[in-house]
Coordinates of C-alpha atoms and ligand atoms in Angstrom, one line a residue:
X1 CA 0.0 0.0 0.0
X2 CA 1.1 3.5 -0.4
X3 CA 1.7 6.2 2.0
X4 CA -1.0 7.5 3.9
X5 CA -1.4 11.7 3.4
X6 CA -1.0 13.7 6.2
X7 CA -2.1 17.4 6.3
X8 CA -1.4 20.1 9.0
X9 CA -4.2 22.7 10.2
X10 CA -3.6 25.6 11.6
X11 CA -5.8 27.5 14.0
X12 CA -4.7 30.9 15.7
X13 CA -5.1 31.5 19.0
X14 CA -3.3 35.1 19.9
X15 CA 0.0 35.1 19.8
X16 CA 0.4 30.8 19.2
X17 CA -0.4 29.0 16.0
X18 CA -1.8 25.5 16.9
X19 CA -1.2 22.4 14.7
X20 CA -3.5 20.0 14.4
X21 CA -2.6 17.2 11.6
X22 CA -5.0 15.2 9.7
X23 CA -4.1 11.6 8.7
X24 CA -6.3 10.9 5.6
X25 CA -6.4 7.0 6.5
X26 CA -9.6 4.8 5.9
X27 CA -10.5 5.7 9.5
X28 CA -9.8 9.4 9.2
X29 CA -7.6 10.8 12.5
X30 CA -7.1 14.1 13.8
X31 CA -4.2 14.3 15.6
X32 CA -4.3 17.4 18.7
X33 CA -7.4 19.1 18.6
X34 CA -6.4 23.1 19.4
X35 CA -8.8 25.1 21.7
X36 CA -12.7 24.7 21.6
X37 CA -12.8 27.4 18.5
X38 CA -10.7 25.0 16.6
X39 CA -12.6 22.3 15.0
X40 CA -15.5 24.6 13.7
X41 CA -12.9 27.5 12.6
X42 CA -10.0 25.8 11.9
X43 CA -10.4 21.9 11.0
X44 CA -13.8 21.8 9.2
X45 CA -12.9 24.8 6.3
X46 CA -9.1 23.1 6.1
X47 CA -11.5 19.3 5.6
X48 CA -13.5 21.0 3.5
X49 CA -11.3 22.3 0.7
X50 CA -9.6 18.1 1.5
X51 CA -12.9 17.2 0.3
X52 CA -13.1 15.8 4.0
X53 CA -15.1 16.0 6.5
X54 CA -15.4 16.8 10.6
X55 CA -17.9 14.0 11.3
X56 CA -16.2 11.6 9.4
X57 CA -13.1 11.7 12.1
X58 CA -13.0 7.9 14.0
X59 CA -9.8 8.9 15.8
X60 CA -8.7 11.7 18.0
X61 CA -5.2 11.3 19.1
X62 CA -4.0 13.3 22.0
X63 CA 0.2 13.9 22.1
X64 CA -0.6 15.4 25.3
X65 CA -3.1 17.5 28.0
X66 CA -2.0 21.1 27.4
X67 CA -5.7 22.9 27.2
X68 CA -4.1 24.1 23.7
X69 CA -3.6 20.6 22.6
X70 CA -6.9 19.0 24.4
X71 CA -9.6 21.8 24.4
X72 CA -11.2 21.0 21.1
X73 CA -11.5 17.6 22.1
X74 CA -15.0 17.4 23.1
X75 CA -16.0 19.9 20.5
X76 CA -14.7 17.2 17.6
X77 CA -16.2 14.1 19.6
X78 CA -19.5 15.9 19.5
X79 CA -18.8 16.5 15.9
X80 CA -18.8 12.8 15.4
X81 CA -21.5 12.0 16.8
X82 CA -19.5 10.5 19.5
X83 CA -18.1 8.4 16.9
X84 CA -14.4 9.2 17.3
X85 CA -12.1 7.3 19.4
X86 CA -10.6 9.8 22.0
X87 CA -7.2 8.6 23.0
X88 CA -4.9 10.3 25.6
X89 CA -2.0 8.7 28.1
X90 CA -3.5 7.9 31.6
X91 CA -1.2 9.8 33.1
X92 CA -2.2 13.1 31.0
X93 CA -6.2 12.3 31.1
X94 CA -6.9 13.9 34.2
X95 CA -6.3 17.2 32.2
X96 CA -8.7 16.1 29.6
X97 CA -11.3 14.9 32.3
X98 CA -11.1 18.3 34.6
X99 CA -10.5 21.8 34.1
X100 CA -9.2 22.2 37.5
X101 CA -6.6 19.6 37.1
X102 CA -5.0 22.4 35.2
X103 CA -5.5 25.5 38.1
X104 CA -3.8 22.5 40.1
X105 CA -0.9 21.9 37.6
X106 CA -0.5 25.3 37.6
X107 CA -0.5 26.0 41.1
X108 CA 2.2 23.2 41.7
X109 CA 4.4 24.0 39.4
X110 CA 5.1 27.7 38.0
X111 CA 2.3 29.5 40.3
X112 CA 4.9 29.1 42.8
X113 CA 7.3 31.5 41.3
X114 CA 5.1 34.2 40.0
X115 CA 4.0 36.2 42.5
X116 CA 0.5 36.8 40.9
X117 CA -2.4 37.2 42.8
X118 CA -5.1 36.5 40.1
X119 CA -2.7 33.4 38.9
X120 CA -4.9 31.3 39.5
X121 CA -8.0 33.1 38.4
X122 CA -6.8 33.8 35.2
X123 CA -5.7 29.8 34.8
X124 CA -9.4 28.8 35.5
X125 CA -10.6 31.9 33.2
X126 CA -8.4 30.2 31.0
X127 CA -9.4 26.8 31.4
X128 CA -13.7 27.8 30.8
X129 CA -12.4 29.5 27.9
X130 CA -10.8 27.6 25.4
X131 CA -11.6 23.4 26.8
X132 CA -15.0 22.8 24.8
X133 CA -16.2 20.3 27.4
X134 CA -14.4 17.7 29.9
X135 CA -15.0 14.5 29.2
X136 CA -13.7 10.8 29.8
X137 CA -10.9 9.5 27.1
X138 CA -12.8 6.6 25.4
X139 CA -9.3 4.9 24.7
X140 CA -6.4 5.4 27.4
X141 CA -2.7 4.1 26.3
X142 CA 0.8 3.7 28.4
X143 CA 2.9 3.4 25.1
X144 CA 3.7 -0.1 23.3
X145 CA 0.0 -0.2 21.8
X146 CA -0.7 -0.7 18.0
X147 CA -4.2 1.1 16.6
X148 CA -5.2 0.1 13.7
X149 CA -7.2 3.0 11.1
X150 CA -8.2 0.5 8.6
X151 CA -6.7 -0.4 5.3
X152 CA -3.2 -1.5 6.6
X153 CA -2.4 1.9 8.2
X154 CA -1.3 1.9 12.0
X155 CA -0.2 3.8 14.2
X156 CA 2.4 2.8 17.7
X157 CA 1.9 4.4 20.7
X158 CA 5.2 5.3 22.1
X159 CA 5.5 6.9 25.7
X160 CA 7.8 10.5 25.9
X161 CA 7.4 12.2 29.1
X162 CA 9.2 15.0 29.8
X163 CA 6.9 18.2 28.5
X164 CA 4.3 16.5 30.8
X165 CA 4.1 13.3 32.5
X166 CA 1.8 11.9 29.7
X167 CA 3.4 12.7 26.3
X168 CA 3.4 10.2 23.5
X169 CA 4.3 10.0 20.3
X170 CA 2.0 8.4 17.3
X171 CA 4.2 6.7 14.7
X172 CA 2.3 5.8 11.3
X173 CA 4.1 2.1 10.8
X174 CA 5.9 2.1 7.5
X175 CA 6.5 5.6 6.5
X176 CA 7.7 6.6 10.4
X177 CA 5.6 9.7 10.4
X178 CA 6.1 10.8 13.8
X179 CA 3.9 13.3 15.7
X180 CA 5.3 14.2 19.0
X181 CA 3.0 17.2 20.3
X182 CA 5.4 19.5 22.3
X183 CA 7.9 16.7 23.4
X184 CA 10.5 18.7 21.1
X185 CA 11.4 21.5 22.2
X186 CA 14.3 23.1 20.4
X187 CA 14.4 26.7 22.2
X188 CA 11.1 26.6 23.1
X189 CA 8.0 28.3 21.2
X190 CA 6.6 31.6 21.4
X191 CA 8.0 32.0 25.3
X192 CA 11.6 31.3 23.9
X193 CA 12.3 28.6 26.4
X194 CA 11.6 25.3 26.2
X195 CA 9.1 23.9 28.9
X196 CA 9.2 20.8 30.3
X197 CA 8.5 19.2 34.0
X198 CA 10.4 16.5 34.2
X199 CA 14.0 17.0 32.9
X200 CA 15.2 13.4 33.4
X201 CA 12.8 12.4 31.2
X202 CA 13.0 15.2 28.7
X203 CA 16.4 14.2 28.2
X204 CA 15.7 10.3 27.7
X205 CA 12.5 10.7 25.8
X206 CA 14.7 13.0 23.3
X207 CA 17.3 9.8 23.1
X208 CA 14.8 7.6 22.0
X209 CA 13.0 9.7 19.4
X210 CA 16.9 10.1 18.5
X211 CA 18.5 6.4 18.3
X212 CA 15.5 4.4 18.2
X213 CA 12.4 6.2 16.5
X214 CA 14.9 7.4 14.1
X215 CA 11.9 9.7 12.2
X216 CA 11.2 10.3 8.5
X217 CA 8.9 13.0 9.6
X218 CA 8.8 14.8 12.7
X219 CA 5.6 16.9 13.4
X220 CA 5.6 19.2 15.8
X221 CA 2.7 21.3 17.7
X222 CA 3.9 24.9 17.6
X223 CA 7.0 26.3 15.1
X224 CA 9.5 26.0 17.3
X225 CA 12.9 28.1 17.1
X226 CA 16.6 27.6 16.6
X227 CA 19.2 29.4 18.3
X228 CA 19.1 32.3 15.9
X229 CA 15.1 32.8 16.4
X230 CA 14.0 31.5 13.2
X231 CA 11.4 29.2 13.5
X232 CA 11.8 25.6 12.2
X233 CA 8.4 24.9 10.6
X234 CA 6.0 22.2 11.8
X235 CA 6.8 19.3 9.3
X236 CA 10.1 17.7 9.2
X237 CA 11.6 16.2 7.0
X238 CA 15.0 13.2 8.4
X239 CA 17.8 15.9 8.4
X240 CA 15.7 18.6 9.8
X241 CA 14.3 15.9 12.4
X242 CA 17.6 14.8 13.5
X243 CA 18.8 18.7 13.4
X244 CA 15.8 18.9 16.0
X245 CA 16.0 16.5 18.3
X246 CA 20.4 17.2 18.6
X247 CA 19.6 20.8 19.3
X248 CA 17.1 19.8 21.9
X249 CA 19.3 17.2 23.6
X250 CA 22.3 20.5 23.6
X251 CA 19.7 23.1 24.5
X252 CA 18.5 20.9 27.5
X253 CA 22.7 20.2 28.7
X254 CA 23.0 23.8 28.8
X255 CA 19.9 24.3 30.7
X256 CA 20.5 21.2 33.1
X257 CA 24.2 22.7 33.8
X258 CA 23.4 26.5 34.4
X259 CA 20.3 25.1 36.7
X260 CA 22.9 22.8 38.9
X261 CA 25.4 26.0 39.7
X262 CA 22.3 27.8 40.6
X263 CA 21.1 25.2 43.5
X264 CA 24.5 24.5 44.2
X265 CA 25.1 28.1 45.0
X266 CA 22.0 28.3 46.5
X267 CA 18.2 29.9 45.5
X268 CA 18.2 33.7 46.3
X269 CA 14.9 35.7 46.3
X270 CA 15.5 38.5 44.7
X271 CA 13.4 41.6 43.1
X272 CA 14.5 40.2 39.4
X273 CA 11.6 38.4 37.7
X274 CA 13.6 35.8 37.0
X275 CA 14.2 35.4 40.8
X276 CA 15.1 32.6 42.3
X277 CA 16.9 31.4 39.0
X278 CA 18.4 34.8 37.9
X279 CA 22.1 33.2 37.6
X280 CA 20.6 30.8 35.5
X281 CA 18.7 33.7 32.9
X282 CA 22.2 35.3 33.4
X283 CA 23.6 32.7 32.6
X284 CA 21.7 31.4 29.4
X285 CA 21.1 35.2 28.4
X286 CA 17.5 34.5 28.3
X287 CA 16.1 37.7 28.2
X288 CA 12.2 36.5 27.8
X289 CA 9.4 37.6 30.2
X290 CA 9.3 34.6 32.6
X291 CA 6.0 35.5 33.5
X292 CA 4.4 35.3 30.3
X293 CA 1.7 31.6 30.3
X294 CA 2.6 29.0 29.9
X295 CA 6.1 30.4 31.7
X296 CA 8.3 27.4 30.7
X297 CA 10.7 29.3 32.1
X298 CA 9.3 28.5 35.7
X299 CA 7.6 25.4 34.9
X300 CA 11.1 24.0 34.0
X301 CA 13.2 25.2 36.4
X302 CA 10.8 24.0 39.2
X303 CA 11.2 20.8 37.6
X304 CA 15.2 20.7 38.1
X305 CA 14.8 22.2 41.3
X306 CA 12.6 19.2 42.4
X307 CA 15.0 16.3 40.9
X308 CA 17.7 18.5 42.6
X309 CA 16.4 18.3 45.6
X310 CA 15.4 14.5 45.0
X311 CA 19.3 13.6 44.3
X312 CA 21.5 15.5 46.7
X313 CA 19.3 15.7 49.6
Ligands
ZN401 ZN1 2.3 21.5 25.7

């Protein structure tokens, strides 16, 4: 059999461009669903001019729970009829199944470090805004399962924490299409720093996609940037993959090495906005707002402070 086409869709959402990708296959799959404007605005015009259509969808694949990845989820499955597979890790469907699981995320993590009264607020503002409906995954997977979308195309499940605790990738078998949500992070997206909570993982889920995944294609969630600022786009091809994935693995050595002298030396709470880490913006000559959502900044610094502490304590 041939290759089976896949297509990105883009919908805005301020100052982010979400990707969605559609896998043409006999069972037709969407793969990240954008926020709860997304499949009327963005996926059902892009189907359209496919000669596709919404309702037609049997699989919704979910690389992760970030409300801009999950929150047109229900909106789709309603679009279906309730047709659609929905299919998220267990560790990331929380987040699909609650809005406040992401006012608590946010309150463990980078709420810590921001000094915002209304954090929390805005979060669950957030949260009712742009998630089209909580609802129970009809198909949870840990990674090393095989789905099958009809007329010899399949798709492996392959587990990548790191971004969040539930990040996997979906490899079409044969033409190692991989789709990998936010689990690459190059310099990060429109924050300029790459997020991720768990930075032992990161690091090994980067490996694998490296040595072992090996992709064709690489698709990615957001354009993210090289070192220079230029964005890489959201379809890569095997050099661009691999260019990727090394840059990730370097970006996240530097990080991991500026964030040790930091706790070595000590946290110290200053007035910077970078404070506790400011050695390690210093460092890095990150010059971002730290503050700015998702702050990736915080969210991943708290996440080497934590492992830190873990380690040495
Ligand atoms: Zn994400």
């Amino acid at each position: 059999m041939g290759e089976v086409n896949i297509h990105p869709i883009v919908s805005p959402w301020g100052r982010f461009g979400l990707y969605t990708f559609f896998i043409d296959a006999e069972q037709p799959a969407i793969v990240d669903t954008g926020i709860a404007s997304s499949p009327a605005e963005g996926m059902a015009p892009a189907l359209a001019e496919l000669g596709r259509r919404l309702e037609d969808v049997r699989w919704i694949l979910l690389t992760h729970g970030h409300i801009d990845h999950i929150g047109g989820a229900h909106a789709l499955w309603e679009a279906t009829g309730r047709r659609a597979q929905v299919v998220i890790h267990e560790a990331d469907a929380p987040l699909l199944r609650s809005r406040q699981a992401h006012v608590d995320d946010y309150l463990a993590g980078r709420g810590q470090y921001l000094n915002d009264p209304d954090g929390a607020a805005k979060v669950t503002a957030a949260a009712d805004a742009v998630i089209s409906g909580e609802m129970e995954p009809t198909l949870l997977v840990r990674g090393g399962e095989t789905l099958s979308l009809g007329g010899g195309t399949e798709i492996s499940v392959h587990s990548i924490p790191g971004h969040t605790p539930g990040s996997v990738a979906y490899v079409v078998e044969g033409q190692n299409s991989v789709f990998v949500g936010d689990a690459v992070q190059v310099h990060g997206a429109a924050n300029g720093f790459p997020g991720y909570t768990d930075p032992d993982a990161y690091r090994d889920s980067l490996a694998y996609l490296r040595e072992t995944i090996r992709p064709e294609k690489l698709y990615l969630g957001h354009p993210y940037r090289r070192a220079d600022g230029t964005p890489y786009g959201v379809e890569l091809d095997r050099d661009q993959a691999a260019e990727a994935l090394r840059d990730s693995v370097d970006i996240e050595g530097g990080v991991r090495d500026a964030v040790h002298r930091c706790l070595c030396h000590g946290l110290l709470d200053t007035d910077s906005a970078y404070a506790p880490f400011t050695p390690v913006a210093d460092e890095l000559g990150y010059t971002g707002d730290p503050t700015l959502e998702p702050s990736p900044f915080f969210t991943t610094l708290h996440g080497y402070r934590t492992q830190f502490s873990h380690k040495y304590r």
